[in-house]
Coordinates of C-alpha atoms (C1' of nucleotides) in Angstrom, one line a residue:
Chain B
M25 CA 0.1 -0.3 0.0
T26 CA 3.0 2.1 -0.4
D27 CA 3.6 3.1 -4.0
D28 CA 1.1 5.4 -5.8
V29 CA -2.0 5.5 -3.9
R30 CA -4.9 7.6 -5.7
V31 CA -8.2 7.9 -4.4
R32 CA -10.3 10.3 -5.2
Y33 CA -13.6 12.0 -3.2
A34 CA -16.4 12.1 -6.5
P35 CA -19.2 14.6 -4.8
S36 CA -22.4 15.2 -7.1
P37 CA -23.0 19.1 -7.2
T38 CA -27.0 18.8 -5.8
G39 CA -26.3 20.8 -2.7
Y40 CA -24.3 21.7 0.0
L41 CA -21.7 20.1 1.3
H42 CA -23.0 17.6 4.0
I43 CA -21.5 16.2 7.3
G44 CA -21.7 12.2 5.5
N45 CA -20.2 13.6 2.6
A46 CA -17.8 15.1 4.2
R47 CA -16.5 12.2 6.4
T48 CA -15.9 10.1 3.3
A49 CA -13.7 13.3 1.5
L50 CA -11.7 13.4 4.9
F51 CA -11.1 9.7 5.5
N52 CA -9.5 9.8 1.7
W53 CA -8.1 13.0 2.1
L54 CA -5.9 10.9 5.3
F55 CA -5.9 7.9 3.1
A56 CA -3.9 9.7 0.5
R57 CA -1.9 11.8 2.9
H58 CA -1.0 8.8 4.8
Y59 CA 0.3 7.4 2.2
N60 CA 2.0 10.1 0.7
G61 CA -0.7 9.8 -2.1
T62 CA -2.6 11.5 -4.9
F63 CA -6.4 12.7 -3.7
I64 CA -8.8 13.7 -6.6
I65 CA -11.9 15.4 -7.2
R66 CA -13.9 14.4 -9.5
I67 CA -17.6 16.4 -9.9
E68 CA -19.7 13.7 -11.1
D69 CA -22.9 15.7 -12.6
T70 CA -24.1 13.6 -15.0
D71 CA -28.4 14.7 -13.6
A72 CA -28.9 17.3 -14.2
N73 CA -31.9 17.7 -13.4
R74 CA -29.7 17.6 -9.7
N75 CA -27.2 19.9 -10.2
I76 CA -27.7 23.2 -7.8
A77 CA -26.4 26.3 -9.4
N78 CA -23.8 26.8 -7.0
G79 CA -23.0 23.1 -5.4
E80 CA -19.5 22.7 -7.1
Q81 CA -18.2 25.5 -6.1
S82 CA -19.4 25.7 -2.8
Q83 CA -18.8 22.0 -2.1
L84 CA -14.8 22.7 -2.5
E85 CA -15.3 25.6 -0.6
N86 CA -16.3 23.8 2.3
L87 CA -13.7 21.5 1.7
A88 CA -11.3 24.5 2.2
W89 CA -12.4 25.5 5.0
L90 CA -11.9 22.1 6.5
G91 CA -8.7 22.1 5.1
L92 CA -8.0 19.9 2.9
D93 CA -6.1 20.3 -0.4
W94 CA -6.4 18.5 -3.7
D95 CA -4.3 17.2 -6.3
E96 CA -6.1 17.1 -9.4
S97 CA -10.4 18.9 -9.6
P98 CA -11.8 20.7 -11.9
D99 CA -10.6 23.5 -11.3
K100 CA -6.4 22.6 -10.5
G101 CA -7.3 20.5 -13.7
G102 CA -4.5 17.3 -13.5
E103 CA -3.3 13.9 -15.9
F104 CA -6.4 12.6 -16.4
G105 CA -9.0 15.3 -16.5
P106 CA -11.3 16.8 -17.2
Y107 CA -13.2 15.9 -13.7
R108 CA -16.4 16.8 -14.9
Q109 CA -18.4 14.0 -15.2
S110 CA -21.1 16.2 -17.8
E111 CA -17.1 17.4 -19.8
R112 CA -15.8 13.8 -20.0
N113 CA -19.3 12.2 -21.3
A114 CA -18.7 15.8 -24.1
D115 CA -15.7 15.0 -25.1
G116 CA -17.4 11.2 -25.8
I117 CA -15.3 9.0 -23.0
Y118 CA -18.8 7.0 -22.7
Q119 CA -19.9 6.8 -25.1
A120 CA -17.1 4.9 -26.8
Y121 CA -17.3 2.5 -23.9
I122 CA -21.0 1.9 -24.4
D123 CA -19.7 1.0 -27.9
D124 CA -17.9 -1.8 -27.4
L125 CA -20.1 -3.7 -24.6
L126 CA -22.6 -2.9 -27.7
K127 CA -21.0 -4.0 -29.9
K128 CA -19.8 -7.0 -27.9
G129 CA -22.9 -8.0 -27.4
L130 CA -22.7 -6.8 -23.6
A131 CA -25.2 -4.3 -23.7
Y132 CA -28.2 -3.5 -25.6
K133 CA -31.2 -0.8 -26.4
S134 CA -33.6 -1.1 -24.5
Y135 CA -36.6 1.1 -25.7
K136 CA -39.1 0.3 -23.1
T137 CA -41.0 3.2 -22.3
S138 CA -40.7 4.0 -17.8
E139 CA -44.9 2.7 -17.8
E140 CA -44.1 -0.1 -19.4
L141 CA -41.1 -0.7 -16.4
A142 CA -43.8 0.2 -14.2
Q143 CA -45.9 -2.4 -14.8
E144 CA -43.4 -4.8 -14.8
R145 CA -42.5 -4.3 -11.5
E146 CA -46.1 -4.3 -9.9
A147 CA -47.0 -7.7 -11.8
Q148 CA -43.3 -9.6 -10.4
Q149 CA -44.4 -7.8 -6.0
A150 CA -48.5 -9.0 -6.6
A151 CA -46.8 -12.1 -7.4
K152 CA -44.5 -11.6 -5.1
Q153 CA -41.4 -11.6 -7.1
A154 CA -38.0 -9.1 -6.0
P155 CA -38.1 -6.6 -8.6
H156 CA -36.5 -7.7 -12.1
Y157 CA -35.1 -6.4 -15.2
V158 CA -37.3 -9.0 -17.9
Y159 CA -35.0 -9.1 -21.4
E160 CA -37.1 -7.8 -24.1
Y161 CA -35.1 -9.5 -26.9
E162 CA -34.6 -13.0 -25.7
G163 CA -34.5 -15.3 -28.0
L164 CA -33.8 -13.4 -31.6
S165 CA -30.8 -13.5 -33.4
D166 CA -28.1 -10.7 -33.7
S167 CA -30.5 -9.0 -36.8
Q168 CA -33.1 -9.5 -35.3
R169 CA -32.8 -7.4 -32.2
E170 CA -31.7 -5.0 -35.2
A171 CA -34.5 -5.1 -36.9
K172 CA -36.6 -4.1 -33.7
Y173 CA -34.4 -1.4 -33.2
A174 CA -35.2 0.2 -35.9
E175 CA -39.3 -0.3 -35.4
F176 CA -38.8 1.5 -32.1
E177 CA -36.7 3.9 -33.9
A178 CA -39.5 4.5 -36.1
Q179 CA -42.2 4.4 -33.5
G180 CA -39.4 7.8 -32.1
L181 CA -38.9 5.9 -29.7
K182 CA -35.5 7.3 -27.1
P183 CA -33.4 4.0 -26.2
V184 CA -31.5 2.8 -23.5
V185 CA -28.4 1.1 -22.6
R186 CA -28.3 -2.1 -20.6
F187 CA -25.8 -4.0 -19.6
R188 CA -26.8 -7.9 -20.0
V189 CA -26.2 -8.9 -16.9
P190 CA -23.9 -12.4 -16.4
E191 CA -26.2 -13.7 -13.6
D192 CA -25.3 -16.7 -13.2
K193 CA -21.7 -15.0 -11.2
V194 CA -21.1 -14.2 -7.8
Y195 CA -19.2 -11.1 -6.6
A196 CA -17.2 -10.9 -4.5
W197 CA -14.1 -8.6 -2.7
D198 CA -12.3 -8.2 0.6
D199 CA -13.8 -5.3 1.6
I200 CA -11.4 -2.5 3.3
V201 CA -13.3 -2.4 6.4
K202 CA -16.2 -5.5 6.1
G203 CA -13.9 -8.0 5.2
H204 CA -14.9 -10.7 2.9
I205 CA -18.2 -10.3 0.9
E206 CA -20.3 -12.4 -1.6
I207 CA -23.3 -10.9 -3.8
G208 CA -24.8 -12.6 -6.4
A209 CA -25.0 -11.4 -9.8
K210 CA -28.6 -12.2 -10.1
E211 CA -29.3 -9.6 -6.6
V212 CA -28.5 -6.8 -8.7
G213 CA -32.0 -6.7 -10.4
G214 CA -31.7 -7.3 -14.0
D215 CA -30.3 -5.9 -16.5
W216 CA -29.3 -2.4 -15.2
V217 CA -28.9 1.0 -17.3
I218 CA -25.3 2.5 -18.2
Q219 CA -26.8 4.4 -20.9
K220 CA -29.9 7.3 -19.3
A221 CA -31.8 8.6 -22.1
D222 CA -30.8 11.7 -22.7
G223 CA -27.2 10.7 -23.6
M224 CA -25.4 10.7 -19.9
P225 CA -24.6 7.6 -18.5
T226 CA -25.1 6.8 -15.0
Y227 CA -23.6 6.4 -12.0
N228 CA -22.1 2.6 -11.4
F229 CA -20.9 3.4 -15.2
A230 CA -19.1 6.5 -15.2
V231 CA -17.3 5.9 -12.3
V232 CA -16.5 3.1 -13.3
V233 CA -15.0 4.1 -16.4
D234 CA -13.7 7.3 -14.7
D235 CA -11.8 5.6 -11.9
H236 CA -10.3 3.3 -13.6
L237 CA -8.9 5.7 -16.4
M238 CA -7.9 7.7 -13.2
K239 CA -6.0 5.1 -11.8
I240 CA -7.9 5.1 -8.8
T241 CA -6.2 2.4 -6.7
H242 CA -8.2 3.2 -3.0
V243 CA -12.6 3.2 -3.6
L244 CA -13.4 3.8 0.1
R245 CA -17.4 5.1 0.0
G246 CA -19.9 4.5 2.4
D247 CA -22.0 1.6 3.0
D248 CA -24.8 2.6 0.7
H249 CA -22.4 1.5 -2.0
V250 CA -22.0 -1.7 -1.3
S251 CA -25.3 -3.6 -3.1
N252 CA -23.4 -1.2 -5.9
T253 CA -20.7 -3.3 -6.4
P254 CA -21.0 -5.7 -8.5
K255 CA -23.0 -3.9 -11.2
Q256 CA -19.3 -1.9 -11.2
M257 CA -17.6 -5.3 -10.6
M258 CA -19.2 -6.5 -13.6
I259 CA -18.6 -3.4 -16.2
Y260 CA -14.5 -3.5 -14.5
E261 CA -14.8 -7.0 -15.5
A262 CA -16.9 -6.8 -19.0
L263 CA -14.7 -3.8 -19.8
G264 CA -11.0 -6.5 -19.0
W265 CA -10.0 -3.5 -16.5
S266 CA -8.2 -4.8 -13.0
V267 CA -10.7 -3.2 -10.4
P268 CA -9.1 -1.2 -7.3
A269 CA -9.9 -2.2 -3.6
F270 CA -13.5 -1.6 -1.8
G271 CA -14.1 0.2 1.2
H272 CA -17.8 0.6 3.6
M273 CA -18.1 3.0 5.7
A274 CA -20.3 2.3 8.3
L275 CA -22.8 5.3 7.8
I276 CA -24.0 8.4 10.2
I277 CA -26.9 8.3 11.7
N278 CA -29.6 10.3 13.1
A279 CA -30.0 10.5 16.3
A280 CA -33.5 11.0 16.5
T281 CA -34.4 8.6 13.7
G282 CA -32.3 5.8 13.8
K283 CA -31.8 5.7 9.7
K284 CA -28.8 7.7 7.4
L285 CA -28.4 11.3 7.7
S286 CA -30.6 12.8 5.3
K287 CA -30.3 15.8 3.6
R288 CA -33.9 15.6 4.0
D289 CA -33.7 15.2 8.4
N290 CA -34.4 18.8 9.1
D291 CA -33.4 18.6 12.8
V292 CA -29.9 18.1 12.8
L293 CA -27.9 21.0 11.2
Q294 CA -26.2 19.1 8.3
F295 CA -24.6 21.1 6.7
V296 CA -20.6 21.9 7.2
E297 CA -22.1 25.7 6.0
Q298 CA -24.2 25.5 9.0
Y299 CA -21.9 25.2 11.3
R300 CA -18.8 27.0 10.2
E301 CA -22.0 30.6 10.5
L302 CA -22.5 29.2 13.8
G303 CA -18.7 29.5 14.4
Y304 CA -17.7 25.4 14.4
Q305 CA -14.4 25.9 14.0
P306 CA -12.6 24.0 11.1
Q307 CA -10.3 21.8 13.2
A308 CA -13.4 21.2 16.1
M309 CA -15.5 19.6 12.6
D310 CA -11.9 17.6 11.8
N311 CA -11.5 15.8 15.8
F312 CA -15.2 15.8 15.1
I313 CA -15.7 13.5 11.8
G314 CA -12.8 12.0 11.9
L315 CA -13.9 10.8 15.4
L316 CA -17.1 9.0 13.7
G317 CA -16.6 5.2 12.6
W318 CA -12.6 5.6 13.6
S319 CA -10.9 5.4 16.4
P320 CA -7.2 6.2 17.3
K321 CA -5.3 3.5 19.6
G322 CA -4.0 5.8 22.1
E323 CA -6.9 7.7 24.3
D324 CA -6.7 11.0 23.7
E325 CA -9.4 13.0 22.0
I326 CA -8.6 15.8 20.6
F327 CA -6.5 15.2 17.1
S328 CA -5.2 17.8 14.8
L329 CA -5.2 17.1 10.9
D330 CA -1.9 16.7 11.1
Q331 CA -2.6 14.1 13.9
F332 CA -4.3 12.2 12.1
I333 CA -2.8 11.6 9.3
Q334 CA 0.0 10.1 11.5
M335 CA -2.1 8.0 12.9
F336 CA -4.6 7.1 9.8
D337 CA -5.2 3.4 9.5
E338 CA -7.9 1.8 7.2
K339 CA -7.7 -1.1 9.5
R340 CA -9.6 0.9 12.2
L341 CA -12.1 2.1 10.7
T342 CA -16.1 0.3 12.5
K343 CA -17.8 -1.8 11.0
A344 CA -21.2 -0.2 12.7
N345 CA -23.3 3.2 11.6
A346 CA -22.4 5.8 14.6
K347 CA -25.0 8.4 15.9
F348 CA -23.8 11.7 15.0
D349 CA -23.5 12.9 18.9
Q350 CA -24.2 17.3 19.3
K351 CA -23.5 17.6 22.5
K352 CA -20.0 16.1 22.0
L353 CA -20.0 17.8 18.9
E354 CA -20.3 20.9 21.2
W355 CA -17.3 19.5 23.4
I356 CA -14.6 19.6 20.7
N357 CA -15.6 22.8 19.7
N358 CA -14.8 24.1 22.8
Q359 CA -12.1 22.7 23.4
W360 CA -10.5 23.6 20.4
M361 CA -11.8 27.8 21.2
R362 CA -10.5 27.3 24.1
R363 CA -7.0 26.3 22.8
D364 CA -6.6 28.4 20.2
K365 CA -8.2 31.6 22.1
E366 CA -5.8 33.9 19.9
K367 CA -7.1 32.8 17.0
V368 CA -10.6 33.0 17.9
M369 CA -11.0 36.1 19.2
P370 CA -11.2 37.8 16.5
Q371 CA -14.2 36.5 15.9
L372 CA -16.2 36.6 18.9
I373 CA -15.6 40.3 18.9
Q374 CA -17.2 40.1 14.7
E375 CA -20.3 38.4 16.5
L376 CA -21.2 41.4 18.8
V377 CA -20.8 43.1 15.4
N378 CA -22.9 41.2 13.9
A379 CA -25.3 41.3 16.8
G380 CA -25.7 45.4 16.0
L381 CA -24.0 45.4 19.8
I382 CA -20.6 47.8 18.4
T383 CA -19.9 48.9 15.6
A384 CA -16.9 47.4 12.9
E385 CA -15.0 50.6 13.9
Q386 CA -15.5 49.8 18.3
A387 CA -14.9 46.3 17.6
Q388 CA -10.4 47.4 17.0
T389 CA -10.7 50.9 18.9
Q390 CA -11.8 48.5 22.2
K391 CA -10.5 45.7 20.8
D392 CA -8.1 44.4 24.2
W393 CA -11.4 46.1 26.2
L394 CA -13.9 43.7 24.5
A395 CA -11.2 40.4 24.8
N396 CA -11.4 41.3 28.9
V397 CA -15.6 41.1 28.6
I398 CA -15.3 37.9 26.7
E399 CA -12.7 36.2 28.3
V400 CA -15.0 37.6 32.1
A401 CA -18.3 36.5 30.5
G402 CA -17.5 32.6 30.4
V403 CA -16.0 32.3 27.0
D404 CA -14.7 28.9 28.1
G405 CA -17.9 27.8 29.1
I406 CA -19.1 27.9 25.1
S407 CA -19.8 26.2 21.9
Y408 CA -19.5 28.3 19.6
T409 CA -19.1 31.5 18.3
R410 CA -22.3 32.8 17.9
Q411 CA -23.5 32.2 21.9
I412 CA -20.8 34.7 23.1
V413 CA -23.5 37.2 22.1
D414 CA -26.3 36.1 25.4
L415 CA -22.8 36.1 27.4
V416 CA -22.4 39.1 27.2
R417 CA -24.8 41.8 26.1
E418 CA -26.1 42.0 29.9
P419 CA -25.0 43.9 32.1
F420 CA -22.2 44.9 29.2
F421 CA -24.4 46.6 26.9
E422 CA -27.8 46.5 27.6
L423 CA -29.4 46.8 31.7
G424 CA -32.4 43.6 31.7
E425 CA -35.4 44.2 34.3
I426 CA -35.3 43.6 37.6
S427 CA -37.5 41.0 38.7
D428 CA -39.3 40.5 42.1
E429 CA -37.0 38.1 43.5
M430 CA -34.4 40.6 42.5
L431 CA -36.4 43.6 44.3
S432 CA -36.7 40.8 47.8
Y433 CA -32.9 40.9 47.8
L434 CA -33.1 44.5 47.0
T435 CA -35.5 46.4 49.3
S436 CA -34.4 43.6 52.1
E437 CA -33.6 45.2 55.6
D438 CA -29.9 44.5 54.7
G439 CA -30.2 44.4 51.3
R440 CA -31.0 48.8 51.5
K441 CA -27.2 48.2 54.0
V442 CA -25.5 46.4 52.3
Y443 CA -26.3 49.1 49.5
Q444 CA -25.5 51.9 51.7
A445 CA -22.5 50.6 52.5
W446 CA -21.1 49.5 49.3
Y447 CA -22.2 52.5 47.3
K448 CA -20.6 54.7 49.3
A449 CA -17.2 52.8 49.1
Y450 CA -17.7 52.5 45.5
Q451 CA -18.1 55.6 45.2
A452 CA -13.9 56.5 46.7
L453 CA -12.7 54.0 45.7
P454 CA -10.8 54.5 42.2
V455 CA -11.5 54.7 38.8
D456 CA -9.5 52.5 37.8
A457 CA -10.3 49.2 40.7
N458 CA -8.9 46.0 40.5
A459 CA -10.7 43.1 40.7
E460 CA -8.7 42.7 43.9
Q461 CA -9.7 45.6 45.5
Y462 CA -13.5 45.1 44.5
M463 CA -13.3 42.3 46.9
A464 CA -11.7 43.0 50.0
T465 CA -14.2 46.5 49.6
I466 CA -16.6 43.6 49.5
R467 CA -15.3 41.3 52.2
S468 CA -14.6 44.9 54.6
I469 CA -18.7 45.4 54.2
Q470 CA -19.1 41.7 55.3
N471 CA -17.1 42.4 57.8
E472 CA -18.8 45.4 58.9
L473 CA -22.5 44.1 58.5
E474 CA -22.0 40.8 59.4
I475 CA -24.2 40.2 56.4
K476 CA -22.4 37.7 54.1
G477 CA -23.1 35.1 51.0
R478 CA -26.3 35.4 48.9
N479 CA -27.4 38.9 51.2
L480 CA -24.6 40.8 51.1
W481 CA -23.4 40.1 47.4
N482 CA -26.4 39.6 45.4
P483 CA -28.0 43.4 46.4
I484 CA -24.7 45.2 44.8
R485 CA -24.9 42.5 42.2
I486 CA -27.9 43.6 41.2
A487 CA -27.4 47.4 41.9
T488 CA -24.2 47.1 39.2
T489 CA -25.4 44.7 37.1
H490 CA -29.6 44.5 37.2
Q491 CA -28.5 40.3 37.0
I492 CA -28.6 38.3 40.2
Q493 CA -26.0 35.4 39.1
G494 CA -23.4 35.9 36.7
P495 CA -19.6 36.5 35.4
N496 CA -17.6 37.1 39.5
L497 CA -18.8 40.8 41.0
P498 CA -14.8 42.0 41.5
E499 CA -13.7 40.5 38.1
M500 CA -17.0 42.5 35.7
L501 CA -16.9 45.9 37.8
V502 CA -13.4 45.9 36.8
L503 CA -14.5 45.8 33.2
L504 CA -17.1 48.2 34.2
D505 CA -17.7 52.0 33.8
K506 CA -17.5 53.6 37.1
N507 CA -19.3 56.6 35.9
K508 CA -22.4 53.7 34.0
V509 CA -22.3 52.0 36.9
L510 CA -23.5 54.8 39.6
A511 CA -25.4 55.9 37.5
T512 CA -26.8 52.5 37.2
M513 CA -27.3 52.2 41.4
D514 CA -28.3 55.7 41.3
A515 CA -31.3 54.6 39.1
V516 CA -32.1 51.7 41.3
A517 CA -32.1 54.3 44.8
K518 CA -34.5 55.7 43.5
K519 CA -36.7 53.3 42.3
Y520 CA -36.8 50.8 44.9
L521 CA -35.3 52.1 47.3
S522 CA -36.3 55.7 48.4
Chain E
rG27 C1' -40.5 -9.4 0.5
rG28 C1' -35.3 -10.2 -1.2
rC29 C1' -30.2 -9.0 -1.0
rC30 C1' -26.5 -7.2 2.4
rC31 C1' -24.0 -5.8 6.9
rC32 C1' -23.9 -4.4 11.7
rA33 C1' -24.5 -5.3 17.9
rU34 C1' -19.6 -3.7 24.5
rG35 C1' -23.4 2.0 28.4
rG36 C1' -28.2 7.4 26.8
rU37 C1' -24.2 9.3 22.7
rC38 C1' -18.8 7.8 20.7
rA39 C1' -16.0 3.2 21.3
rA40 C1' -10.8 0.1 23.0
rG41 C1' -11.2 -4.9 23.3
rU42 C1' -9.1 -10.0 19.1
rG43 C1' -10.4 -16.7 25.1
rG44 C1' -8.3 -15.5 30.9
rU45 C1' -8.9 -7.4 31.9
rU46 C1' -11.7 -5.2 38.6
rA47 C1' -14.8 -4.5 30.9
rA48 C1' -10.6 1.3 28.8
rG49 C1' -11.0 6.8 28.0
rA50 C1' -13.9 10.2 25.9
rC51 C1' -19.8 13.1 25.5
rG52 C1' -23.6 14.1 28.3
rU53 C1' -25.8 12.7 33.2
rC54 C1' -26.3 12.6 38.2
rG55 C1' -23.7 13.5 43.6
rC56 C1' -19.8 16.5 46.1
rG57 C1' -15.8 20.0 46.4
rU58 C1' -14.0 25.0 45.0
rU59 C1' -17.7 30.1 45.4
rC60 C1' -22.4 35.4 46.0
rU61 C1' -24.5 32.7 42.2
rC62 C1' -23.2 30.8 36.4
rA63 C1' -19.3 29.5 33.9
rG64 C1' -14.9 27.0 34.7
rC65 C1' -12.2 23.0 37.3
rG66 C1' -11.0 18.7 40.9
rC67 C1' -13.1 14.5 42.4
rG68 C1' -17.3 10.9 42.6
rG69 C1' -21.6 7.2 41.3
rA70 C1' -24.0 4.6 37.1
rA71 C1' -22.6 -1.3 31.4
rU72 C1' -21.4 -8.7 32.4
rC73 C1' -20.8 -7.0 26.2
rG74 C1' -29.0 -7.3 22.5
rA75 C1' -31.2 -13.1 24.1
rG76 C1' -30.0 -19.1 23.6
rG77 C1' -28.3 -22.6 22.4
rG78 C1' -22.7 -25.1 20.9
rU79 C1' -17.1 -25.1 20.7
rU80 C1' -13.6 -24.8 25.3
rC81 C1' -10.8 -25.9 31.4
rG82 C1' -12.8 -20.6 30.6
rA83 C1' -15.7 -16.5 26.0
rC84 C1' -17.4 -9.7 25.5
rU85 C1' -13.6 -11.9 22.0
rC86 C1' -14.9 -18.1 17.4
rC87 C1' -19.8 -20.8 15.8
rC88 C1' -24.7 -21.6 15.1
rU89 C1' -30.0 -19.6 15.4
rC90 C1' -32.8 -15.9 17.4
rU91 C1' -34.2 -10.8 17.7
rG92 C1' -32.7 -6.1 16.8
rG93 C1' -30.8 -2.0 14.6
rG94 C1' -29.6 -0.4 9.1
rG95 C1' -28.2 -0.3 3.5
rC96 C1' -29.5 -1.1 -1.4
rU97 C1' -33.5 -3.3 -4.2
rA98 C1' -34.3 3.8 -9.9
rC99 C1' -33.4 6.7 -16.9
rC100 C1' -30.3 9.5 -8.4
rA101 C1' -25.2 9.6 -7.3

RNA sequence: GGCCCCAUGGUCAAGUGGUUAAGACGUCGCGUUCUCAGCGCGGAAUCGAGGGUUCGACUCCCUCUGGGGCUACCA
């Protein structure tokens, strides 16, 4: 496995980068990088109806965001291009092989309409048979079949090309993750379409032609492709090509439904882009995804891409499906944000701009103060950057309402005494007092009035911040503007204590 | 229905015949503390079930059960 490893990630641009696809991409990339191989991106856009406008660009962009790079692709080119199947089709690449199969009698043109096919299928189901394509030229000679073609063409029918499945064969391979698998040819459901009526090759055909032409050595893909493998092996065989190694990775499961994570599941955020917008770090996404269906040797959980490359071992891929655990992702992201705090701080500040708490200019001029606010507000407890907004909003940018519960602390006998003492002491403190000084002041009030605990702290906390709970009060006081705090306290007194 | 795959705590999982069955997330409890966050400590699984094989099975075999995938002129 040391020389000339060539693997590919082959998305179809029918949507944005999905977690499941990202994982396929990541593992292929790790495989390539670990073995000093080549990582190729090929766009499988043979279904014109399903392609979306900037699907391809978005996929590549998000892949790059995740820190993956590639050696051959539509945008970078390469020795085996083009790397878009639509272009390869336009170049006649698939047609040549289809003609070859047609000529050898290994494939044939079929003119059945979708109505006929549906009827066929229904009848089989009614008879409790497995849906199975019925070959329509049974017993006919080549020339008789050609005559039929002409007849259908005259009716204006468009053919598809079907591969003549050798039903007596059994296809077997040693799967990189699952071990030995064999599937009988008769299980694929009969002769299947390799070229659609619009002239495009189907996935199972194009993939073989491209993987062969691009000299792909290892195909790592989702479990959902297991049943495609015999179809593809038939094509390799018919064309006289050798088969690459296959590895079918377990699927990522939606924890709520228990089913394969699908683009249509709206209860889970599952596009890389969505996490990116919330402020998840790419390293965290890689870290989390890299641990879904794969495990390292030791006990650590936090890894960089470089470490993953180093440790990668395809033998440690899990066979069982894995549920998508959002909580763990959040924890991993928290770990990465704390680890890369310097790098994340600008993103955190930007969140405040986006939320309208500060202007872009303030983000620059008050950078240091903002960093302190973010730190004191408890950035170490958040899961993604967007969450910082609600943490800092009060009391640093807005003041909340004073609830009845708060009021009871404030207006109690002790509360009033504490307020008086605190107000006086606070006023006397220097503008640039530090946290220790605030702490010492509060302690001395405690000694003086013999009031402690919540009855001591809550009146002060509430009068200065309108909050009953929050970060360490002395540290907050350091960051709050003294005049504003005095004004806040005055207003509180006027409204509730007079 | 058919074919294929899978099965260790709520979740991710280590473990490849003899282990006190790792670790992490989450959760619960305790501590630190005015509170929140953080941090520290601690609790909770006998390995889906039943049969074998073996001196001995979570580890091997069989059956069952459960879960998943596929079954398109989608990829």
